[in-house]
Tab-separated table of C-alpha atoms and ligand atoms in Angstrom:
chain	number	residue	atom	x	y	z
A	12	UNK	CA	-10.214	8.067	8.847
A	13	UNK	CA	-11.097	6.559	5.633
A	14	UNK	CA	-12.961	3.432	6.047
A	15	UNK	CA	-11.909	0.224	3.599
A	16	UNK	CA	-14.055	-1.294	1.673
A	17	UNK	CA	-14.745	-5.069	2.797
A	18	UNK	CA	-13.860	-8.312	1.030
A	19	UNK	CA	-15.832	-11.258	2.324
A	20	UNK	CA	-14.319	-14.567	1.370
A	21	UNK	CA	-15.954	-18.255	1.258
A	22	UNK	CA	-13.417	-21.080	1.915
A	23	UNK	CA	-13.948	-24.429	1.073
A	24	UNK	CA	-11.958	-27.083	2.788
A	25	UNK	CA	-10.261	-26.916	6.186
A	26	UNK	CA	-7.743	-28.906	5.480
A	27	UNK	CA	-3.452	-28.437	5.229
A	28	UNK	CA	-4.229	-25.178	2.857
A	29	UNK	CA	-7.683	-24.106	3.988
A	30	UNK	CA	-5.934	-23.227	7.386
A	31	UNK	CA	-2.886	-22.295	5.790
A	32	UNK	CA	-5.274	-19.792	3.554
A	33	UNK	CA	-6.823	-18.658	6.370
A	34	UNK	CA	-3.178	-17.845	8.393
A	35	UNK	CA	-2.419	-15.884	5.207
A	36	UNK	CA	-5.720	-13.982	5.049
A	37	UNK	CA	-4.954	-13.030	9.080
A	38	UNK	CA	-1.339	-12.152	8.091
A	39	UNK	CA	-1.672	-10.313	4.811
A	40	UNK	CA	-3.514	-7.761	6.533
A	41	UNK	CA	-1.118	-6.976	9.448
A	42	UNK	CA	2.052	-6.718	7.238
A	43	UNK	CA	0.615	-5.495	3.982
A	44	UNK	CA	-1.055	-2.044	3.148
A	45	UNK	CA	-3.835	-3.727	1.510
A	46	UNK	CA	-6.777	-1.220	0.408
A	47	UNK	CA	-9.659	-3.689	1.866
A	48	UNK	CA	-10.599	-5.518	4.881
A	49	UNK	CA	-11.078	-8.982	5.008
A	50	UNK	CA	-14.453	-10.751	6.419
A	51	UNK	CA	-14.040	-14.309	6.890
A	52	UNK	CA	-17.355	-15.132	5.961
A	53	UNK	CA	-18.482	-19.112	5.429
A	54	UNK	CA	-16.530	-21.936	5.434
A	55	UNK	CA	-18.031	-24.983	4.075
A	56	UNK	CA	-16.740	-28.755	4.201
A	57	UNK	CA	-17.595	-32.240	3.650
A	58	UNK	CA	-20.017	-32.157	6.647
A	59	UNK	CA	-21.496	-30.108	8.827
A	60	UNK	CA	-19.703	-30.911	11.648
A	61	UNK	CA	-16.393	-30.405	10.369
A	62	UNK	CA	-17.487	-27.347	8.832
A	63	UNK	CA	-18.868	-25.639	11.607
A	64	UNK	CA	-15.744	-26.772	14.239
A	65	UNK	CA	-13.168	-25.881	11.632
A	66	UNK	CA	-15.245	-21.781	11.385
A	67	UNK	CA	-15.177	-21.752	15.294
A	68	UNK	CA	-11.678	-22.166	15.038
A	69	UNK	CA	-10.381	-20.175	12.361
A	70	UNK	CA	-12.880	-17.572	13.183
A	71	UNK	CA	-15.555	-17.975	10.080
A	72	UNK	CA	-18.840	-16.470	11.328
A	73	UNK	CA	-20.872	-18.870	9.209
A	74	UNK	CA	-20.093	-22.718	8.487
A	75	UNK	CA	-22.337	-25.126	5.753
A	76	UNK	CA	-22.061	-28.208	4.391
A	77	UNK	CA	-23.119	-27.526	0.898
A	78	UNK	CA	-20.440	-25.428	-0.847
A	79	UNK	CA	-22.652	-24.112	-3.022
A	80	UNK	CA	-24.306	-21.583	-0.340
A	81	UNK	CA	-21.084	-19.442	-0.689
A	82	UNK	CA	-21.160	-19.408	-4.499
A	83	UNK	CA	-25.204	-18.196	-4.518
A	84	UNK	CA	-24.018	-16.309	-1.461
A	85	UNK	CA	-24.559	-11.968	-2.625
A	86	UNK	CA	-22.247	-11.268	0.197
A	87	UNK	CA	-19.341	-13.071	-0.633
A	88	UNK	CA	-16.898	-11.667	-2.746
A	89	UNK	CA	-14.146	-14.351	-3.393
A	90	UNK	CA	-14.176	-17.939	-3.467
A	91	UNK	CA	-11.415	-19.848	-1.879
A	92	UNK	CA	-10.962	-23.568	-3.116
A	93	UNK	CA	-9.035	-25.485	-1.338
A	94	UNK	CA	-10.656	-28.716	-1.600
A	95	UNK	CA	-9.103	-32.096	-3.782
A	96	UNK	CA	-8.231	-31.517	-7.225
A	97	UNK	CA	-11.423	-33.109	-9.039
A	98	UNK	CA	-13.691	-30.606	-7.399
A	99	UNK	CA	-11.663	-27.576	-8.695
A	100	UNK	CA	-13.378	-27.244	-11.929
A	101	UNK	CA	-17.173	-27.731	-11.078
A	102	UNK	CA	-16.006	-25.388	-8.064
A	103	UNK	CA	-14.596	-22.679	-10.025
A	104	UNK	CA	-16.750	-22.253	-12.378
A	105	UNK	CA	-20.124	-22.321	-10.430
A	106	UNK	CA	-18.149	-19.171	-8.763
A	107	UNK	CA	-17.427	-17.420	-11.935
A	108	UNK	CA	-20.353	-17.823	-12.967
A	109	UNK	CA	-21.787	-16.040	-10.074
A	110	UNK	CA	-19.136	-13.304	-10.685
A	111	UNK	CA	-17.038	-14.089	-7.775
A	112	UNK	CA	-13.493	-13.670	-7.636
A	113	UNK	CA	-11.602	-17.443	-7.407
A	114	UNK	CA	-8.576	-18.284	-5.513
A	115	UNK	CA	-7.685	-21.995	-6.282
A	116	UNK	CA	-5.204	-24.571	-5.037
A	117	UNK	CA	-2.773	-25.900	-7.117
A	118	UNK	CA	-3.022	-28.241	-9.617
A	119	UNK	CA	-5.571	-25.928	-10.939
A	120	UNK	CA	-7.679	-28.429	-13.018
A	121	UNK	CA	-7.257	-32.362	-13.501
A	122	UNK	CA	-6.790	-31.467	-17.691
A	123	UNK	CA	-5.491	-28.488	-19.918
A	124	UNK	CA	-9.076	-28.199	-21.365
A	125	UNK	CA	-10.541	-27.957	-18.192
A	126	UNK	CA	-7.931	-24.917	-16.982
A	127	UNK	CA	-8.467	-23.584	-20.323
A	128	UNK	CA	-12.559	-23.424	-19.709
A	129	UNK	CA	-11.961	-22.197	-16.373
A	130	UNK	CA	-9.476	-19.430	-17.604
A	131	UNK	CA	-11.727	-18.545	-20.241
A	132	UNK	CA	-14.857	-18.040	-18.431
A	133	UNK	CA	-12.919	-16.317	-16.028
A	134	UNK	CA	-11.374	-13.610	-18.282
A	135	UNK	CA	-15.159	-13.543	-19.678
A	136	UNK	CA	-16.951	-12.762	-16.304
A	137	UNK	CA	-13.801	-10.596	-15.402
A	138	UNK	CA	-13.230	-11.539	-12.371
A	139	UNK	CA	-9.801	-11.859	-10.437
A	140	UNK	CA	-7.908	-15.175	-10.509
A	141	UNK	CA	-5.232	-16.706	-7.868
A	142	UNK	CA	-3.563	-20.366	-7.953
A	143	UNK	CA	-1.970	-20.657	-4.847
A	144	UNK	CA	2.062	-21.091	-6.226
A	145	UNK	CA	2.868	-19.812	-3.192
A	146	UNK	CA	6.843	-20.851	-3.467
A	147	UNK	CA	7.179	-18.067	-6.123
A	148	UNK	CA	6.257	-15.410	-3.317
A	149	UNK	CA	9.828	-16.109	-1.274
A	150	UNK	CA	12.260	-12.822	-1.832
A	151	UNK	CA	14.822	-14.812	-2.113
A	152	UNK	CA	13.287	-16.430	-5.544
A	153	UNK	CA	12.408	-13.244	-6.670
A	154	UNK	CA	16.189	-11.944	-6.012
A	155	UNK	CA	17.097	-14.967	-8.431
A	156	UNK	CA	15.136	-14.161	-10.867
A	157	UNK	CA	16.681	-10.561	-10.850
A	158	UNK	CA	20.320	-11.895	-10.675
A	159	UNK	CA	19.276	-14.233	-13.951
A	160	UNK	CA	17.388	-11.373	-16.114
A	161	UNK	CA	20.050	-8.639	-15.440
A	162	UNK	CA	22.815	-11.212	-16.191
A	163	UNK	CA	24.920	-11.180	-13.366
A	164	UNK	CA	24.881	-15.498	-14.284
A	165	UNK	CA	26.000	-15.107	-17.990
A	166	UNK	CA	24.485	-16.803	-20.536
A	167	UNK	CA	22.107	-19.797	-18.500
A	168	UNK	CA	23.147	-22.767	-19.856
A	169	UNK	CA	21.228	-25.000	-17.942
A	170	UNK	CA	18.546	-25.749	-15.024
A	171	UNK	CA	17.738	-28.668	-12.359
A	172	UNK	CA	14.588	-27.870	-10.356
A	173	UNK	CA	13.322	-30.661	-8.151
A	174	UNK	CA	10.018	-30.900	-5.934
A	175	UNK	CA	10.577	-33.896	-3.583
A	176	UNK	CA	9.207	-35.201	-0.295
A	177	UNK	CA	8.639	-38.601	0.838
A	178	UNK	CA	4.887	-38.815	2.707
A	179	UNK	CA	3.333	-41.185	0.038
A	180	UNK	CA	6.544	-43.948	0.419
A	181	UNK	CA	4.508	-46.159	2.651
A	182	UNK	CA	2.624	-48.423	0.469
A	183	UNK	CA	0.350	-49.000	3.174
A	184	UNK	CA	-0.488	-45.191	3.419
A	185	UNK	CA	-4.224	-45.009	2.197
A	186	UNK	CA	-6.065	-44.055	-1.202
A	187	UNK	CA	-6.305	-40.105	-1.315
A	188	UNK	CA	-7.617	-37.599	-3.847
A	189	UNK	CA	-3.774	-37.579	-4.512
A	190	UNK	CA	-3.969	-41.182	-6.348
A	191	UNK	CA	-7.126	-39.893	-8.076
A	192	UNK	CA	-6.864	-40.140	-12.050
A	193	UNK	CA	-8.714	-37.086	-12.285
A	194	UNK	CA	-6.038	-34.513	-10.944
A	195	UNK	CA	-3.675	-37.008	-9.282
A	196	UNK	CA	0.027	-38.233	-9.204
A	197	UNK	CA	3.531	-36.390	-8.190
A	198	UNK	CA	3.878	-34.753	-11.390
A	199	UNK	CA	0.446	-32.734	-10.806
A	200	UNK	CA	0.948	-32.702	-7.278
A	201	UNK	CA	4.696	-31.647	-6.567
A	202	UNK	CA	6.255	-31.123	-9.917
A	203	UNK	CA	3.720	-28.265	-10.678
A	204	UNK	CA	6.132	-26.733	-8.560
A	205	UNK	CA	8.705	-27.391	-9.774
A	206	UNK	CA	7.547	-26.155	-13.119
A	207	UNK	CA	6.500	-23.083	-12.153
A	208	UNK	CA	9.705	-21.960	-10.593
A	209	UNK	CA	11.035	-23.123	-13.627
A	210	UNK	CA	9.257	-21.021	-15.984
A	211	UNK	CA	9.530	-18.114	-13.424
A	212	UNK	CA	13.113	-18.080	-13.149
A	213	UNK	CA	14.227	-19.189	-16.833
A	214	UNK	CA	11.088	-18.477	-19.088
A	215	UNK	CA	9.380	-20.691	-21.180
A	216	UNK	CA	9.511	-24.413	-21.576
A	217	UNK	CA	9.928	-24.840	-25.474
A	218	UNK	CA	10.445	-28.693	-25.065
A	219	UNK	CA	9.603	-31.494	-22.701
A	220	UNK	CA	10.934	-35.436	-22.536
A	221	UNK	CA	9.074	-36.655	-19.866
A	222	UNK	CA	9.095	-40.010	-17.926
A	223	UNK	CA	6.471	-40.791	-15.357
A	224	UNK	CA	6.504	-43.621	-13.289
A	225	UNK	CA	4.059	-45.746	-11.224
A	226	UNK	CA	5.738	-47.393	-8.226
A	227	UNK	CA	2.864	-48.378	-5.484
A	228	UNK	CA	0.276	-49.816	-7.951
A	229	UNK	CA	-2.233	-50.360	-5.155
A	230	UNK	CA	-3.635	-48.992	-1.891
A	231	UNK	CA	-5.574	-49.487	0.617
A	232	UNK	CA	-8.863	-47.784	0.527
A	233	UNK	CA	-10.231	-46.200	4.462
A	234	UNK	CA	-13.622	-48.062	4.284
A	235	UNK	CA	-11.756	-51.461	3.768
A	236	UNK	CA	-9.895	-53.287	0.571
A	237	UNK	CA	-7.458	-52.062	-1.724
A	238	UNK	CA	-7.226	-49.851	-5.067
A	239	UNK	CA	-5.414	-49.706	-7.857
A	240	UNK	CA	-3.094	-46.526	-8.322
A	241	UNK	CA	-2.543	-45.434	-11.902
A	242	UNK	CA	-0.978	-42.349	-11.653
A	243	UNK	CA	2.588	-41.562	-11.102
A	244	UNK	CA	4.701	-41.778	-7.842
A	245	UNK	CA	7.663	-39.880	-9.793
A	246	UNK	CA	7.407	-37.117	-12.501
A	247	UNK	CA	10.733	-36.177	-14.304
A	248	UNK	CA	11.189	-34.417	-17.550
A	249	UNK	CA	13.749	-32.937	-19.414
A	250	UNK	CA	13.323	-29.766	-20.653
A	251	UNK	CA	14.938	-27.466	-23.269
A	252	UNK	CA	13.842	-23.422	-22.379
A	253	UNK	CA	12.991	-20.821	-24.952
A	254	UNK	CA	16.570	-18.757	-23.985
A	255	UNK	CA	18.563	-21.884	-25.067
A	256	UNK	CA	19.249	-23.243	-21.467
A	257	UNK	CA	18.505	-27.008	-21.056
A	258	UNK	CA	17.762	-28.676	-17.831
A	259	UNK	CA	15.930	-30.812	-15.707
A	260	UNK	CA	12.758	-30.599	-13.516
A	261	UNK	CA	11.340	-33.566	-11.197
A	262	UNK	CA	8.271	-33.934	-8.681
A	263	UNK	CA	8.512	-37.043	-6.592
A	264	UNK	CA	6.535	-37.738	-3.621
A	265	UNK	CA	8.431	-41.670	-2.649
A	266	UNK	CA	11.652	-39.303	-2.047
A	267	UNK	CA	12.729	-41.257	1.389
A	268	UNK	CA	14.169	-38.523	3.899
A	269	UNK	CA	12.886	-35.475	2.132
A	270	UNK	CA	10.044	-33.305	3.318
A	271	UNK	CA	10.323	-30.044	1.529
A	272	UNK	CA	13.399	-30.413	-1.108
A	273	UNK	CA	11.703	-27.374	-3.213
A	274	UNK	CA	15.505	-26.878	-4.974
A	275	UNK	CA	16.997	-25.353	-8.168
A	276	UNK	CA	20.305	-24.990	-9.489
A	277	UNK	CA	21.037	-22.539	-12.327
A	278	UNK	CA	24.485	-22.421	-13.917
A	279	UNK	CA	25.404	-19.611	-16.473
A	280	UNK	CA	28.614	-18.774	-18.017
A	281	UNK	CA	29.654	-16.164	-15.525
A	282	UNK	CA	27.987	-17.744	-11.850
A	283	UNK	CA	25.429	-20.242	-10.636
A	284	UNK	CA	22.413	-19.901	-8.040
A	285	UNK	CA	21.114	-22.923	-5.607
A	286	UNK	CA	18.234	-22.721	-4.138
A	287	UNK	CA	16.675	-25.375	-1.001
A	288	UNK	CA	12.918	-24.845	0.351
A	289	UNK	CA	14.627	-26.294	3.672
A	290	UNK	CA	16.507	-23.052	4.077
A	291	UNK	CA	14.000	-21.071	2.809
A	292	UNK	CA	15.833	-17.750	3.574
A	293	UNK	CA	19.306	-18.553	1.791
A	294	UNK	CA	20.529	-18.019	-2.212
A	295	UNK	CA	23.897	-19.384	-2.961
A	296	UNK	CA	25.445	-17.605	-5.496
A	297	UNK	CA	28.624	-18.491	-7.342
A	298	UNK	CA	30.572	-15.726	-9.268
A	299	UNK	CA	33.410	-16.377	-11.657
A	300	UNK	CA	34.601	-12.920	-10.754
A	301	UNK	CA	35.715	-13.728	-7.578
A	302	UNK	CA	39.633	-14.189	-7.245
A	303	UNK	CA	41.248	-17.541	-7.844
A	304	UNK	CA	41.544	-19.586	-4.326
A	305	UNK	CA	38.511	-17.783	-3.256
A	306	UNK	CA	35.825	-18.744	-4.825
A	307	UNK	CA	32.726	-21.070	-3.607
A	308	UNK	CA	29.193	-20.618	-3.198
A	309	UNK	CA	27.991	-17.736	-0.674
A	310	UNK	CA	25.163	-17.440	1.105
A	311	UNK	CA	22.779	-14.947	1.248
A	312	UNK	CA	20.625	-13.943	3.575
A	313	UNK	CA	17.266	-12.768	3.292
A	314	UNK	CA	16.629	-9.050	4.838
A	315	UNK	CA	14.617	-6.386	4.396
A	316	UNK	CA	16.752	-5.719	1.267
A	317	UNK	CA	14.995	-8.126	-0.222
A	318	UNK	CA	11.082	-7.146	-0.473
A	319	UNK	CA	8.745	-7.830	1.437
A	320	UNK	CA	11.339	-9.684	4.075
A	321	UNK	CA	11.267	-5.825	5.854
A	322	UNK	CA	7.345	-6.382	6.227
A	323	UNK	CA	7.906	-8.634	8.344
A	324	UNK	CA	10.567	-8.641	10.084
A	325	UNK	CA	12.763	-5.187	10.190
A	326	UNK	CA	16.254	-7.323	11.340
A	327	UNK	CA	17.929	-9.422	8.414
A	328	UNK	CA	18.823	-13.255	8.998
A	329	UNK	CA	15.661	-13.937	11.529
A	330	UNK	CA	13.706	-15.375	8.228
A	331	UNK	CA	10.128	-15.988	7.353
A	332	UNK	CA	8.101	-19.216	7.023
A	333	UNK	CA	5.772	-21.234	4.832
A	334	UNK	CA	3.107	-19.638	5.616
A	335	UNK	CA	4.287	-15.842	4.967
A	336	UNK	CA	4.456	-17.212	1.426
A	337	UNK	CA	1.183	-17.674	1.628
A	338	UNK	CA	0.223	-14.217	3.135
A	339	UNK	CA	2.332	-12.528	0.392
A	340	UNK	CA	0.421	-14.618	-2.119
A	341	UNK	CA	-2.880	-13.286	-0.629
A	342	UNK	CA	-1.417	-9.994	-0.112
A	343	UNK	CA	-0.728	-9.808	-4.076
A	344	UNK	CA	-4.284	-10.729	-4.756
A	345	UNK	CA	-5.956	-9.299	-2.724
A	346	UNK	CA	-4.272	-5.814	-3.843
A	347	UNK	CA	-5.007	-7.081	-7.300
A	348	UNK	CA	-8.633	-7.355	-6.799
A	349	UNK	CA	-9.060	-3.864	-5.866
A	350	UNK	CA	-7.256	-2.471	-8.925
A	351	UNK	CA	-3.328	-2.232	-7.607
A	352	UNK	CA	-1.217	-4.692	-10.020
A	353	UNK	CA	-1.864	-7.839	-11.686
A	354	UNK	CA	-2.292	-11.112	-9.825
A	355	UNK	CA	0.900	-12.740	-8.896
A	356	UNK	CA	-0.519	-15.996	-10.314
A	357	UNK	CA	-3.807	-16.120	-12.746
A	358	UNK	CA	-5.507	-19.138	-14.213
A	359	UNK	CA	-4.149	-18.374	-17.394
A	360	UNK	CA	-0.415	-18.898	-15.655
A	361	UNK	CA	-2.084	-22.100	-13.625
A	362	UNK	CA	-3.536	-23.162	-17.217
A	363	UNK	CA	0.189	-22.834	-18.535
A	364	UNK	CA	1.471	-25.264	-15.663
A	365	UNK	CA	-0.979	-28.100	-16.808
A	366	UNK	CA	0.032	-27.631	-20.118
A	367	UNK	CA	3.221	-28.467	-19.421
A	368	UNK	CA	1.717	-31.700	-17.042
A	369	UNK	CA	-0.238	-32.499	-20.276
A	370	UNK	CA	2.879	-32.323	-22.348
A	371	UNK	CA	5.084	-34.080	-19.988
A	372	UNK	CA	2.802	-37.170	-19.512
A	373	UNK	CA	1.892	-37.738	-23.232
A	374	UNK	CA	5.781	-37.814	-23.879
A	375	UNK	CA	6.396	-40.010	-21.304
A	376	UNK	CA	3.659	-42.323	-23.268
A	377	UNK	CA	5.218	-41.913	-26.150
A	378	UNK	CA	8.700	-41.704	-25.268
A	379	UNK	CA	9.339	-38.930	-27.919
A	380	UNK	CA	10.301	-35.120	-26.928
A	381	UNK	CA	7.641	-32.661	-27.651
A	382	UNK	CA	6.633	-29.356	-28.297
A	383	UNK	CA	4.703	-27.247	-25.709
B	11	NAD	P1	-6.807	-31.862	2.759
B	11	NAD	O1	-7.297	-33.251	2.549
B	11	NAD	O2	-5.967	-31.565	3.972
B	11	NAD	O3	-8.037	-30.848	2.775
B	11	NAD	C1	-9.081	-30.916	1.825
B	11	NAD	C2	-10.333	-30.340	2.464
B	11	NAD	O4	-11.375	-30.312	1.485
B	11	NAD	C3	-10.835	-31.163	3.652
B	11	NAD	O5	-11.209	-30.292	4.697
B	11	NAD	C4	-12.020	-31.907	3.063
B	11	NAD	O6	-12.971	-32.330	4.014
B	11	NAD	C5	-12.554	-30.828	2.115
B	11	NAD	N1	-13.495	-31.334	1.118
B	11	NAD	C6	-13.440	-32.497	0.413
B	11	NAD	N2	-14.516	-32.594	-0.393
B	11	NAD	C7	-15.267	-31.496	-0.189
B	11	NAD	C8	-16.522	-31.028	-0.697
B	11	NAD	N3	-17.216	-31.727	-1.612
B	11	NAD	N4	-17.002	-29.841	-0.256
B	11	NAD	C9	-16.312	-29.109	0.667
B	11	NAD	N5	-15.136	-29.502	1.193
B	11	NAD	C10	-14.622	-30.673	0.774
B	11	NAD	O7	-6.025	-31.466	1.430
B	11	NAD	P2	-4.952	-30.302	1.258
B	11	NAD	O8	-3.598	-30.873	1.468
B	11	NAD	O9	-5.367	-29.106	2.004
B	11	NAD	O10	-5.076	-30.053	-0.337
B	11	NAD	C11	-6.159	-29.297	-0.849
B	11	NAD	C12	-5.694	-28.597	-2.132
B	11	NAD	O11	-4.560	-27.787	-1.812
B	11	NAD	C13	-5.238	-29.551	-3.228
B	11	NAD	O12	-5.635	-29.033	-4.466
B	11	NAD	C14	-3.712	-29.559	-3.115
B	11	NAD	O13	-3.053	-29.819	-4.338
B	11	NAD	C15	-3.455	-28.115	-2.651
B	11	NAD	N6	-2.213	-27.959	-1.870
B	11	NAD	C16	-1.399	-26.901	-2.154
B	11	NAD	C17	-0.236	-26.707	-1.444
B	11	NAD	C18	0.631	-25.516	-1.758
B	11	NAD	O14	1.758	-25.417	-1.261
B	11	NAD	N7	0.160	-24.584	-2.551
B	11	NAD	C19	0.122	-27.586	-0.412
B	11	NAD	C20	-0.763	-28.636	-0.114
B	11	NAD	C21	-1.929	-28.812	-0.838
């Protein structure tokens, strides 16, 4: 038997995605052929005590408060950062520094200069990169973006992509890194997103007319009175794509009702697509070549047609879940750290998506299109 090499991995944060990382990590390596083990080696968190009850439970031998153990750590080989937005940076590039490979939440970096300093010294030092897009990992997006390149839609004419869910409509729901300036607001937060199953599906943003609003100016803060909320509740932009298409693209976290409305629409001049994150497993596809009195959107169904829904599941129509996004994600890099493929989403592609943040919020300042 040949024995794999290891991969030890540092988390930091035990949060939503620091467990969600950590269901991937466990996944990934049941369903995936992956050329390495993983050792799930320190966790670190705000405390102690969280750190070391969140490792019992997710199975970390080691637990810290200080996060910078893992990066000065010689037996750790990636670092997972899954901690609030402002840390990303300082985070990221401790670890490069230390040549360690970096696997980052989304939004990768409160500015485009500080993405771009983080992709740079990352390409530098040479290490592997991951932001975790994870929505881009579903089959049935990548089975869109086949039916779009190989033309089955026609010419795309245009695009509405939307990222909206509705858990910061209570204006009496606390301050959190989410309100932050540094990193903050829907558009970072949600319409990242969007954006990036924008780009993936239709290519390049050329163009951006964005308008970002502020709704709840003020909240109140945990240790007692309120404060002030600058960034934006809702993120919306039009957009005009590099193939001619036009469209629309929206992240929106006061969206009353919705919890995961991940959706996309593409119309072409021969058939459409729609797309809903709540039905994760379905593409509706219009064709113009069906006969006259029969035509209507159809569903299909994800199956182990559509790779990797046969990893995990060998029966079509029983679907995968949120987090199997997240193992194919890790799956991806993982692979792509020991030499199989590139990674399914760099810095330099998370650098892209802030660009188009960047781009989005200045024109909504100035209230004039721009170029990206
Ligand atoms: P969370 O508040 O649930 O978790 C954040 C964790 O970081 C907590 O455990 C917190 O204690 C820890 N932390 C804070 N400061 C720290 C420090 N100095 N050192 C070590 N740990 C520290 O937040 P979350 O929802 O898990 O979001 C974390 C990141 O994940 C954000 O960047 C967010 O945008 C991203 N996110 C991505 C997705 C996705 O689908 N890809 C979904 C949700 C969140």
């Amino acid at each position: 038997m040949i024995r794999k090499p290891t991969l030890s991995i540092g988390l930091i944060g035990s949060g939503f995605m620091g467990k969600a990382h950590v269901f991937g990590f466990a996944t990934a390596q049941k369903v995936f052929d992956i050329p390495a083990k993983v050792n799930l080696h320190t966790l670190a968190d705000i405390d102690q005590q969280t750190a070391k009850s969140a490792a019992d439970e997710f199975g970390f031998k080691n637990s810290t408060d200080n996060w910078r153990d893992l990066v000065n750590n010689p037996e750790i080989d990636i670092i997972d950062i899954t901690a609030p937005n402002a840390l990303h940076k300082e985070m990221a590039l401790e670890a490069i520094s230390a040549s360690k490979h970096v696997y980052c939440e989304k939004p990768l970096a409160p500015l485009f200069s500080d993405a771009l300093e983080m992709t740079n010294a990352a390409e530098k030092m040479g290490v592997k990169t991951q932001v975790g897009f994870n929505y881009l990992c579903n089959p049935m997006i990548t089975l869109a973006k086949e039916m779009i390149a190989s033309g089955e839609l026609g010419e795309i004419r245009s695009y509405r992509g939307i990222h909206a869910e509705d858990y910061m409509s209570n204006a009496s729901d606390p301050f959190t890194f989410r309100h932050d300036q540094a990193g903050g607001g829907a558009l970072a937060d949600l319409g990242s997103h969007a954006l990036a199953t924008a780009e993936f599906l239709l290519g390049e943003i050329k163009e951006v007319m964005g308008d970002c609003i502020n709704l709840i100016s003020e909240r109140p803060e945990i240790g007692g009175g309120n404060k002030a909320v600058q960034v934006d509740d809702i993120g919306r932009a039009f957009v005009r794509f590099s193939n001619g298409a036009s469209g629309y693209v929206e992240g929106n976290w006061v969206a009353t009702g919705r919890k995961m409305q991940h959706d996309f629409e593409v119309h072409g001049s021969k058939g459409a697509l729609f797309f809903t994150q709540e039905r994760l497993n379905e593409l509706h596809f219009y064709s113009t070549k069906d006969a006259g009195g029969r035509r209507g959107f159809r569903k299909i169904e994800a199956a182990p047609d559509h790779y990797p829904y046969g990893n995990f599941c060998v029966a079509p129509g029983h679907q995968i879940g949120f987090n199997d996004l997240k193992a194919i994600e890790i799956a991806g890099y993982l692979n792509a750290i020991m030499g199989n493929g590139p990674e399914p989403f760099s810095f330099r592609q998370g650098m892209r998506i802030q660009h188009l943040i960047e781009k989005i919020q200045k024109s909504s300042t100035t209230r004039r299109w721009l170029s990206v």
